[in-house]
Amino acid sequence: MTASNPASVVPSIHDRFAAVRQRIAQTCVEVRRDPASVILTAVSKTQPSEALEAALATGQRVFGENRVQEAQAHWAERRAALPDLELRLIGPLQTNKAVEAVELFDVIETLDREKLASALAAAMQKTGRRPRVLVQVNTGAEPQKAGVLPADADALIAAARDVHGLTVEGLMCIPPADEAPDPHFKMLGEIAARNGLSVLSMGMSGDYEAAIRSGATHVRVGSALFGERNTPLKPS
Ligand SMILES: *Cc1c(COP(=O)(O)O)cnc(C)c1O
């Protein structure tokens, strides 16, 4: 490999994981939070096998995926050898995939309607597995985006818990791409607080430090760890 080969100047996955973890820790110090209170969810959607292996080699065990089928391809075989693996579904879920999702994932972050709460409860009954659940809130009320509207969040949380018996442990949001994220992070924190929820999944590659300052407990980072999707990095 010559010095002019672009691959030789792209940071490796190993280096990127170290840099992101360092920035998370640094941000926690700045806002006087315990660094252990922020979990890095590595978003491994679209990544090739070598990238997953490189991430695992850094010790990473918490992964986010946005499609059930791709997540099965990535993790179904690997997970047998990885008892501490935690898989989090961060993409929209159709009710007809509820059983497969419940079988694979440890946390489903995208509950956004009562029909899905009901399908998840039935899938849990059927499989005997009980993944924890986050409610996704469409904080920007964007028509094209998944998530319950902020005004309907309290009712969905209550129904998911009390009617369907789900373990709702927190909230997730994806702020509008063209707005400052802070007001959205703040709103998510307020909805969580008034519903007694402790988990806040918010912040991606572009805004995870801001999310940590606003109280995120889980940041979902993809491209900052793995490079731009569809531009594979050298794995180590
Ligand atoms: C893809 C994705 C991410 C990661 O996005 P990056 O900008 O690559 O860090 C986070 N959350 C969700 C819901 C995603 O679909």
PDB file of C-alpha atoms and ligand atoms in Angstrom:
ATOM      1  CA  MET A   1       0.000   0.000   0.000  1.00  0.00           C
ATOM      2  CA  THR A   2       1.500   3.372  -0.973  1.00  0.00           C
ATOM      3  CA  ALA A   3       1.130   6.658   0.871  1.00  0.00           C
ATOM      4  CA  SER A   4      -1.065   7.968  -1.920  1.00  0.00           C
ATOM      5  CA  ASN A   5      -3.621   5.205  -1.438  1.00  0.00           C
ATOM      6  CA  PRO A   6      -6.563   6.932   0.308  1.00  0.00           C
ATOM      7  CA  ALA A   7      -7.213   3.810   2.395  1.00  0.00           C
ATOM      8  CA  SER A   8      -3.944   4.347   4.237  1.00  0.00           C
ATOM      9  CA  VAL A   9      -4.986   7.766   5.565  1.00  0.00           C
ATOM     10  CA  VAL A  10      -8.542   6.851   6.566  1.00  0.00           C
ATOM     11  CA  PRO A  11      -8.691   6.214  10.312  1.00  0.00           C
ATOM     12  CA  SER A  12      -9.274   2.580  11.134  1.00  0.00           C
ATOM     13  CA  ILE A  13     -12.383   1.326  12.895  1.00  0.00           C
ATOM     14  CA  HIS A  14     -10.211   0.673  15.933  1.00  0.00           C
ATOM     15  CA  ASP A  15      -9.051   4.304  16.015  1.00  0.00           C
ATOM     16  CA  ARG A  16     -12.553   5.640  15.408  1.00  0.00           C
ATOM     17  CA  PHE A  17     -14.003   3.664  18.322  1.00  0.00           C
ATOM     18  CA  ALA A  18     -11.226   4.945  20.565  1.00  0.00           C
ATOM     19  CA  ALA A  19     -11.838   8.543  19.458  1.00  0.00           C
ATOM     20  CA  VAL A  20     -15.612   8.402  19.982  1.00  0.00           C
ATOM     21  CA  ARG A  21     -15.244   6.778  23.404  1.00  0.00           C
ATOM     22  CA  GLN A  22     -12.737   9.475  24.309  1.00  0.00           C
ATOM     23  CA  ARG A  23     -15.134  12.246  23.264  1.00  0.00           C
ATOM     24  CA  ILE A  24     -17.977  10.661  25.220  1.00  0.00           C
ATOM     25  CA  ALA A  25     -15.792  10.472  28.324  1.00  0.00           C
ATOM     26  CA  GLN A  26     -14.564  14.047  27.836  1.00  0.00           C
ATOM     27  CA  THR A  27     -18.115  15.374  27.456  1.00  0.00           C
ATOM     28  CA  CYS A  28     -19.169  13.540  30.608  1.00  0.00           C
ATOM     29  CA  VAL A  29     -16.306  15.178  32.515  1.00  0.00           C
ATOM     30  CA  GLU A  30     -17.367  18.606  31.217  1.00  0.00           C
ATOM     31  CA  VAL A  31     -20.942  18.215  32.446  1.00  0.00           C
ATOM     32  CA  ARG A  32     -19.962  16.291  35.581  1.00  0.00           C
ATOM     33  CA  ARG A  33     -21.610  13.077  34.574  1.00  0.00           C
ATOM     34  CA  ASP A  34     -20.255   9.626  35.343  1.00  0.00           C
ATOM     35  CA  PRO A  35     -18.881   8.323  31.995  1.00  0.00           C
ATOM     36  CA  ALA A  36     -20.414   4.952  32.866  1.00  0.00           C
ATOM     37  CA  SER A  37     -23.858   6.602  32.689  1.00  0.00           C
ATOM     38  CA  VAL A  38     -23.617   6.915  28.884  1.00  0.00           C
ATOM     39  CA  ILE A  39     -23.790   3.768  26.766  1.00  0.00           C
ATOM     40  CA  LEU A  40     -22.383   3.802  23.237  1.00  0.00           C
ATOM     41  CA  THR A  41     -24.684   1.944  20.844  1.00  0.00           C
ATOM     42  CA  ALA A  42     -22.675   1.162  17.708  1.00  0.00           C
ATOM     43  CA  VAL A  43     -25.032   1.362  14.725  1.00  0.00           C
ATOM     44  CA  SER A  44     -23.922  -1.531  12.544  1.00  0.00           C
ATOM     45  CA  LYS A  45     -26.575  -1.373   9.817  1.00  0.00           C
ATOM     46  CA  THR A  46     -25.174  -1.904   6.296  1.00  0.00           C
ATOM     47  CA  GLN A  47     -21.755  -2.859   7.652  1.00  0.00           C
ATOM     48  CA  PRO A  48     -19.849  -5.852   6.270  1.00  0.00           C
ATOM     49  CA  SER A  49     -18.794  -8.741   8.435  1.00  0.00           C
ATOM     50  CA  GLU A  50     -15.196  -7.475   8.769  1.00  0.00           C
ATOM     51  CA  ALA A  51     -16.444  -4.210  10.250  1.00  0.00           C
ATOM     52  CA  LEU A  52     -18.555  -6.064  12.831  1.00  0.00           C
ATOM     53  CA  GLU A  53     -15.548  -8.189  13.762  1.00  0.00           C
ATOM     54  CA  ALA A  54     -13.352  -5.097  14.055  1.00  0.00           C
ATOM     55  CA  ALA A  55     -15.913  -3.488  16.378  1.00  0.00           C
ATOM     56  CA  LEU A  56     -16.178  -6.627  18.514  1.00  0.00           C
ATOM     57  CA  ALA A  57     -12.381  -6.728  18.726  1.00  0.00           C
ATOM     58  CA  THR A  58     -12.432  -3.289  20.402  1.00  0.00           C
ATOM     59  CA  GLY A  59     -14.682  -4.759  23.091  1.00  0.00           C
ATOM     60  CA  GLN A  60     -17.881  -3.196  21.748  1.00  0.00           C
ATOM     61  CA  ARG A  61     -20.936  -5.257  22.722  1.00  0.00           C
ATOM     62  CA  VAL A  62     -23.942  -2.940  22.301  1.00  0.00           C
ATOM     63  CA  PHE A  63     -25.152  -2.673  18.704  1.00  0.00           C
ATOM     64  CA  GLY A  64     -28.073  -0.955  16.988  1.00  0.00           C
ATOM     65  CA  GLU A  65     -29.714  -2.228  13.827  1.00  0.00           C
ATOM     66  CA  ASN A  66     -32.626  -0.786  11.924  1.00  0.00           C
ATOM     67  CA  ARG A  67     -33.894  -3.811  10.014  1.00  0.00           C
ATOM     68  CA  VAL A  68     -34.897  -7.147  11.499  1.00  0.00           C
ATOM     69  CA  GLN A  69     -33.644  -9.236   8.592  1.00  0.00           C
ATOM     70  CA  GLU A  70     -30.280  -7.566   8.309  1.00  0.00           C
ATOM     71  CA  ALA A  71     -29.843  -7.825  12.066  1.00  0.00           C
ATOM     72  CA  GLN A  72     -30.507 -11.562  11.877  1.00  0.00           C
ATOM     73  CA  ALA A  73     -27.865 -11.903   9.163  1.00  0.00           C
ATOM     74  CA  HIS A  74     -25.391  -9.892  11.235  1.00  0.00           C
ATOM     75  CA  TRP A  75     -25.960 -11.397  14.655  1.00  0.00           C
ATOM     76  CA  ALA A  76     -28.005 -14.615  14.808  1.00  0.00           C
ATOM     77  CA  GLU A  77     -24.947 -16.874  14.547  1.00  0.00           C
ATOM     78  CA  ARG A  78     -22.480 -14.584  16.299  1.00  0.00           C
ATOM     79  CA  ARG A  79     -24.602 -14.108  19.366  1.00  0.00           C
ATOM     80  CA  ALA A  80     -24.238 -17.708  20.595  1.00  0.00           C
ATOM     81  CA  ALA A  81     -20.561 -17.001  21.280  1.00  0.00           C
ATOM     82  CA  LEU A  82     -21.208 -13.534  22.746  1.00  0.00           C
ATOM     83  CA  PRO A  83     -23.187 -13.846  25.984  1.00  0.00           C
ATOM     84  CA  ASP A  84     -22.822 -10.138  26.775  1.00  0.00           C
ATOM     85  CA  LEU A  85     -24.007  -8.925  23.378  1.00  0.00           C
ATOM     86  CA  GLU A  86     -26.888  -6.417  23.504  1.00  0.00           C
ATOM     87  CA  LEU A  87     -28.889  -5.854  20.326  1.00  0.00           C
ATOM     88  CA  ARG A  88     -31.108  -2.807  20.014  1.00  0.00           C
ATOM     89  CA  LEU A  89     -33.685  -2.304  17.270  1.00  0.00           C
ATOM     90  CA  ILE A  90     -33.603   1.356  16.237  1.00  0.00           C
ATOM     91  CA  GLY A  91     -35.617   1.210  13.000  1.00  0.00           C
ATOM     92  CA  PRO A  92     -39.377   1.061  12.405  1.00  0.00           C
ATOM     93  CA  LEU A  93     -41.036  -2.273  13.136  1.00  0.00           C
ATOM     94  CA  GLN A  94     -44.015  -3.770  11.325  1.00  0.00           C
ATOM     95  CA  THR A  95     -46.399  -5.854  13.401  1.00  0.00           C
ATOM     96  CA  ASN A  96     -45.842  -8.900  11.168  1.00  0.00           C
ATOM     97  CA  LYS A  97     -42.151  -8.898  12.171  1.00  0.00           C
ATOM     98  CA  ALA A  98     -42.854  -8.646  15.904  1.00  0.00           C
ATOM     99  CA  VAL A  99     -42.060 -12.288  16.670  1.00  0.00           C
ATOM    100  CA  GLU A 100     -38.728 -12.197  14.855  1.00  0.00           C
ATOM    101  CA  ALA A 101     -37.842  -8.903  16.520  1.00  0.00           C
ATOM    102  CA  VAL A 102     -38.677 -10.209  19.988  1.00  0.00           C
ATOM    103  CA  GLU A 103     -36.628 -13.341  19.344  1.00  0.00           C
ATOM    104  CA  LEU A 104     -33.509 -11.401  18.345  1.00  0.00           C
ATOM    105  CA  PHE A 105     -33.431  -8.046  20.113  1.00  0.00           C
ATOM    106  CA  ASP A 106     -32.770  -7.230  23.756  1.00  0.00           C
ATOM    107  CA  VAL A 107     -34.251  -3.762  23.437  1.00  0.00           C
ATOM    108  CA  ILE A 108     -36.799  -2.431  20.949  1.00  0.00           C
ATOM    109  CA  GLU A 109     -36.405   1.349  20.750  1.00  0.00           C
ATOM    110  CA  THR A 110     -39.134   2.108  18.247  1.00  0.00           C
ATOM    111  CA  LEU A 111     -42.509   1.459  19.847  1.00  0.00           C
ATOM    112  CA  ASP A 112     -44.720   4.194  18.414  1.00  0.00           C
ATOM    113  CA  ARG A 113     -48.309   2.931  18.329  1.00  0.00           C
ATOM    114  CA  GLU A 114     -50.638   0.853  20.403  1.00  0.00           C
ATOM    115  CA  LYS A 115     -51.166  -1.749  17.697  1.00  0.00           C
ATOM    116  CA  LEU A 116     -47.438  -2.488  17.838  1.00  0.00           C
ATOM    117  CA  ALA A 117     -47.532  -2.646  21.648  1.00  0.00           C
ATOM    118  CA  SER A 118     -50.222  -5.270  21.350  1.00  0.00           C
ATOM    119  CA  ALA A 119     -48.256  -7.252  18.723  1.00  0.00           C
ATOM    120  CA  LEU A 120     -45.115  -7.127  20.886  1.00  0.00           C
ATOM    121  CA  ALA A 121     -47.037  -8.354  23.923  1.00  0.00           C
ATOM    122  CA  ALA A 122     -48.413 -11.272  21.896  1.00  0.00           C
ATOM    123  CA  ALA A 123     -44.936 -12.050  20.519  1.00  0.00           C
ATOM    124  CA  MET A 124     -43.491 -12.057  24.040  1.00  0.00           C
ATOM    125  CA  GLN A 125     -46.227 -14.402  25.190  1.00  0.00           C
ATOM    126  CA  LYS A 126     -45.496 -16.708  22.290  1.00  0.00           C
ATOM    127  CA  THR A 127     -41.685 -16.733  22.534  1.00  0.00           C
ATOM    128  CA  GLY A 128     -41.157 -16.366  26.273  1.00  0.00           C
ATOM    129  CA  ARG A 129     -38.644 -13.580  25.598  1.00  0.00           C
ATOM    130  CA  ARG A 130     -39.180 -10.138  27.106  1.00  0.00           C
ATOM    131  CA  PRO A 131     -37.075  -7.438  25.444  1.00  0.00           C
ATOM    132  CA  ARG A 132     -37.246  -4.023  27.103  1.00  0.00           C
ATOM    133  CA  VAL A 133     -38.935  -1.277  25.159  1.00  0.00           C
ATOM    134  CA  LEU A 134     -38.385   2.403  24.413  1.00  0.00           C
ATOM    135  CA  VAL A 135     -41.095   4.624  22.987  1.00  0.00           C
ATOM    136  CA  GLN A 136     -39.972   6.598  19.949  1.00  0.00           C
ATOM    137  CA  VAL A 137     -41.221  10.188  20.024  1.00  0.00           C
ATOM    138  CA  ASN A 138     -41.472  12.243  16.843  1.00  0.00           C
ATOM    139  CA  THR A 139     -40.364  15.400  18.644  1.00  0.00           C
ATOM    140  CA  GLY A 140     -40.415  17.477  15.451  1.00  0.00           C
ATOM    141  CA  ALA A 141     -43.872  16.187  14.428  1.00  0.00           C
ATOM    142  CA  GLU A 142     -42.438  15.427  10.985  1.00  0.00           C
ATOM    143  CA  PRO A 143     -45.035  13.722   8.773  1.00  0.00           C
ATOM    144  CA  GLN A 144     -42.532  11.358   7.137  1.00  0.00           C
ATOM    145  CA  LYS A 145     -40.929  10.273  10.409  1.00  0.00           C
ATOM    146  CA  ALA A 146     -41.889   7.411  12.708  1.00  0.00           C
ATOM    147  CA  GLY A 147     -42.636   8.032  16.362  1.00  0.00           C
ATOM    148  CA  VAL A 148     -45.611   8.960  18.489  1.00  0.00           C
ATOM    149  CA  LEU A 149     -46.478  12.659  18.543  1.00  0.00           C
ATOM    150  CA  PRO A 150     -45.335  14.398  21.729  1.00  0.00           C
ATOM    151  CA  ALA A 151     -48.937  15.111  22.772  1.00  0.00           C
ATOM    152  CA  ASP A 152     -49.797  11.400  22.531  1.00  0.00           C
ATOM    153  CA  ALA A 153     -46.674  10.052  24.226  1.00  0.00           C
ATOM    154  CA  ASP A 154     -47.992   9.870  27.807  1.00  0.00           C
ATOM    155  CA  ALA A 155     -51.039   7.866  26.719  1.00  0.00           C
ATOM    156  CA  LEU A 156     -48.972   5.410  24.667  1.00  0.00           C
ATOM    157  CA  ILE A 157     -46.490   4.901  27.500  1.00  0.00           C
ATOM    158  CA  ALA A 158     -49.341   4.216  29.930  1.00  0.00           C
ATOM    159  CA  ALA A 159     -51.089   1.805  27.545  1.00  0.00           C
ATOM    160  CA  ALA A 160     -47.865  -0.053  26.755  1.00  0.00           C
ATOM    161  CA  ARG A 161     -47.205  -0.565  30.456  1.00  0.00           C
ATOM    162  CA  ASP A 162     -50.640  -0.990  31.942  1.00  0.00           C
ATOM    163  CA  VAL A 163     -52.692  -2.546  29.148  1.00  0.00           C
ATOM    164  CA  HIS A 164     -49.990  -4.572  27.366  1.00  0.00           C
ATOM    165  CA  GLY A 165     -47.599  -5.255  30.245  1.00  0.00           C
ATOM    166  CA  LEU A 166     -44.456  -4.145  28.390  1.00  0.00           C
ATOM    167  CA  THR A 167     -41.303  -3.084  30.231  1.00  0.00           C
ATOM    168  CA  VAL A 168     -41.056   0.500  29.025  1.00  0.00           C
ATOM    169  CA  GLU A 169     -37.738   1.820  30.251  1.00  0.00           C
ATOM    170  CA  GLY A 170     -37.343   5.026  28.281  1.00  0.00           C
ATOM    171  CA  LEU A 171     -37.678   7.114  25.159  1.00  0.00           C
ATOM    172  CA  MET A 172     -35.916   7.552  21.837  1.00  0.00           C
ATOM    173  CA  CYS A 173     -35.939  10.399  19.299  1.00  0.00           C
ATOM    174  CA  ILE A 174     -34.388  11.458  16.007  1.00  0.00           C
ATOM    175  CA  PRO A 175     -34.540  15.273  15.796  1.00  0.00           C
ATOM    176  CA  PRO A 176     -35.277  16.917  12.429  1.00  0.00           C
ATOM    177  CA  ALA A 177     -32.122  16.991  10.305  1.00  0.00           C
ATOM    178  CA  ASP A 178     -32.387  20.729   9.621  1.00  0.00           C
ATOM    179  CA  GLU A 179     -32.955  22.005  13.164  1.00  0.00           C
ATOM    180  CA  ALA A 180     -30.833  22.506  16.249  1.00  0.00           C
ATOM    181  CA  PRO A 181     -31.261  19.272  18.204  1.00  0.00           C
ATOM    182  CA  ASP A 182     -31.159  20.707  21.739  1.00  0.00           C
ATOM    183  CA  PRO A 183     -34.853  21.643  22.085  1.00  0.00           C
ATOM    184  CA  HIS A 184     -35.758  18.125  20.901  1.00  0.00           C
ATOM    185  CA  PHE A 185     -33.416  16.492  23.393  1.00  0.00           C
ATOM    186  CA  LYS A 186     -34.875  18.696  26.125  1.00  0.00           C
ATOM    187  CA  MET A 187     -38.433  17.782  25.184  1.00  0.00           C
ATOM    188  CA  LEU A 188     -37.600  14.071  25.276  1.00  0.00           C
ATOM    189  CA  GLY A 189     -36.114  14.492  28.747  1.00  0.00           C
ATOM    190  CA  GLU A 190     -39.235  16.264  29.975  1.00  0.00           C
ATOM    191  CA  ILE A 191     -41.564  13.557  28.663  1.00  0.00           C
ATOM    192  CA  ALA A 192     -39.362  10.916  30.282  1.00  0.00           C
ATOM    193  CA  ALA A 193     -39.267  12.739  33.619  1.00  0.00           C
ATOM    194  CA  ARG A 194     -43.010  13.147  33.911  1.00  0.00           C
ATOM    195  CA  ASN A 195     -43.493   9.451  33.107  1.00  0.00           C
ATOM    196  CA  GLY A 196     -40.820   8.214  35.505  1.00  0.00           C
ATOM    197  CA  LEU A 197     -38.577   6.862  32.725  1.00  0.00           C
ATOM    198  CA  SER A 198     -34.793   6.814  33.062  1.00  0.00           C
ATOM    199  CA  VAL A 199     -33.452   5.814  29.638  1.00  0.00           C
ATOM    200  CA  LEU A 200     -32.946   8.433  26.900  1.00  0.00           C
ATOM    201  CA  SER A 201     -31.680   7.185  23.531  1.00  0.00           C
ATOM    202  CA  MET A 202     -30.696  10.306  21.622  1.00  0.00           C
ATOM    203  CA  GLY A 203     -27.744  11.667  19.695  1.00  0.00           C
ATOM    204  CA  MET A 204     -26.074  10.318  16.538  1.00  0.00           C
ATOM    205  CA  SER A 205     -22.687  10.936  14.897  1.00  0.00           C
ATOM    206  CA  GLY A 206     -23.346  14.647  14.396  1.00  0.00           C
ATOM    207  CA  ASP A 207     -24.797  15.505  17.781  1.00  0.00           C
ATOM    208  CA  TYR A 208     -23.983  12.873  20.391  1.00  0.00           C
ATOM    209  CA  GLU A 209     -22.010  15.282  22.549  1.00  0.00           C
ATOM    210  CA  ALA A 210     -24.942  17.709  22.636  1.00  0.00           C
ATOM    211  CA  ALA A 211     -27.217  14.794  23.506  1.00  0.00           C
ATOM    212  CA  ILE A 212     -24.978  13.801  26.416  1.00  0.00           C
ATOM    213  CA  ARG A 213     -25.099  17.377  27.699  1.00  0.00           C
ATOM    214  CA  SER A 214     -28.912  17.080  27.565  1.00  0.00           C
ATOM    215  CA  GLY A 215     -28.964  13.824  29.526  1.00  0.00           C
ATOM    216  CA  ALA A 216     -28.708  11.023  26.950  1.00  0.00           C
ATOM    217  CA  THR A 217     -28.095   7.615  28.509  1.00  0.00           C
ATOM    218  CA  HIS A 218     -27.604   5.927  25.114  1.00  0.00           C
ATOM    219  CA  VAL A 219     -26.060   7.509  22.018  1.00  0.00           C
ATOM    220  CA  ARG A 220     -26.551   5.777  18.657  1.00  0.00           C
ATOM    221  CA  VAL A 221     -23.430   6.306  16.582  1.00  0.00           C
ATOM    222  CA  GLY A 222     -22.840   4.855  13.109  1.00  0.00           C
ATOM    223  CA  SER A 223     -20.735   6.761  10.630  1.00  0.00           C
ATOM    224  CA  ALA A 224     -18.374   8.287  13.215  1.00  0.00           C
ATOM    225  CA  LEU A 225     -17.416   4.712  14.158  1.00  0.00           C
ATOM    226  CA  PHE A 226     -17.564   2.871  10.858  1.00  0.00           C
ATOM    227  CA  GLY A 227     -17.074   5.615   8.264  1.00  0.00           C
ATOM    228  CA  GLU A 228     -19.691   6.803   5.836  1.00  0.00           C
ATOM    229  CA  ARG A 229     -22.005   3.947   4.962  1.00  0.00           C
ATOM    230  CA  ASN A 230     -21.143   2.278   1.627  1.00  0.00           C
ATOM    231  CA  THR A 231     -17.554   3.472   1.917  1.00  0.00           C
ATOM    232  CA  PRO A 232     -15.958   0.501   3.664  1.00  0.00           C
ATOM    233  CA  LEU A 233     -12.961   1.141   5.874  1.00  0.00           C
ATOM    234  CA  LYS A 234     -10.073  -1.144   6.430  1.00  0.00           C
ATOM    235  CA  PRO A 235     -11.161  -3.242   9.387  1.00  0.00           C
ATOM    236  CA  SER A 236      -8.348  -2.724  11.898  1.00  0.00           C
TER     237      SER A 236
HETATM  238  C1  LIG B   1     -28.469   5.145  11.098  1.00  0.00           C
HETATM  239  C2  LIG B   1     -29.011   5.582  12.406  1.00  0.00           C
HETATM  240  C3  LIG B   1     -28.176   6.142  13.398  1.00  0.00           C
HETATM  241  C4  LIG B   1     -26.696   6.408  13.181  1.00  0.00           C
HETATM  242  O1  LIG B   1     -26.530   7.503  12.353  1.00  0.00           O
HETATM  243  P1  LIG B   1     -25.062   8.159  12.123  1.00  0.00           P
HETATM  244  O2  LIG B   1     -25.362   9.549  11.727  1.00  0.00           O
HETATM  245  O3  LIG B   1     -24.400   7.347  11.065  1.00  0.00           O
HETATM  246  O4  LIG B   1     -24.344   8.085  13.416  1.00  0.00           O
HETATM  247  C5  LIG B   1     -28.740   6.478  14.614  1.00  0.00           C
HETATM  248  N1  LIG B   1     -30.049   6.279  14.864  1.00  0.00           N
HETATM  249  C6  LIG B   1     -30.884   5.742  13.952  1.00  0.00           C
HETATM  250  C7  LIG B   1     -32.316   5.567  14.293  1.00  0.00           C
HETATM  251  C8  LIG B   1     -30.396   5.391  12.698  1.00  0.00           C
HETATM  252  O5  LIG B   1     -31.240   4.873  11.786  1.00  0.00           O
END
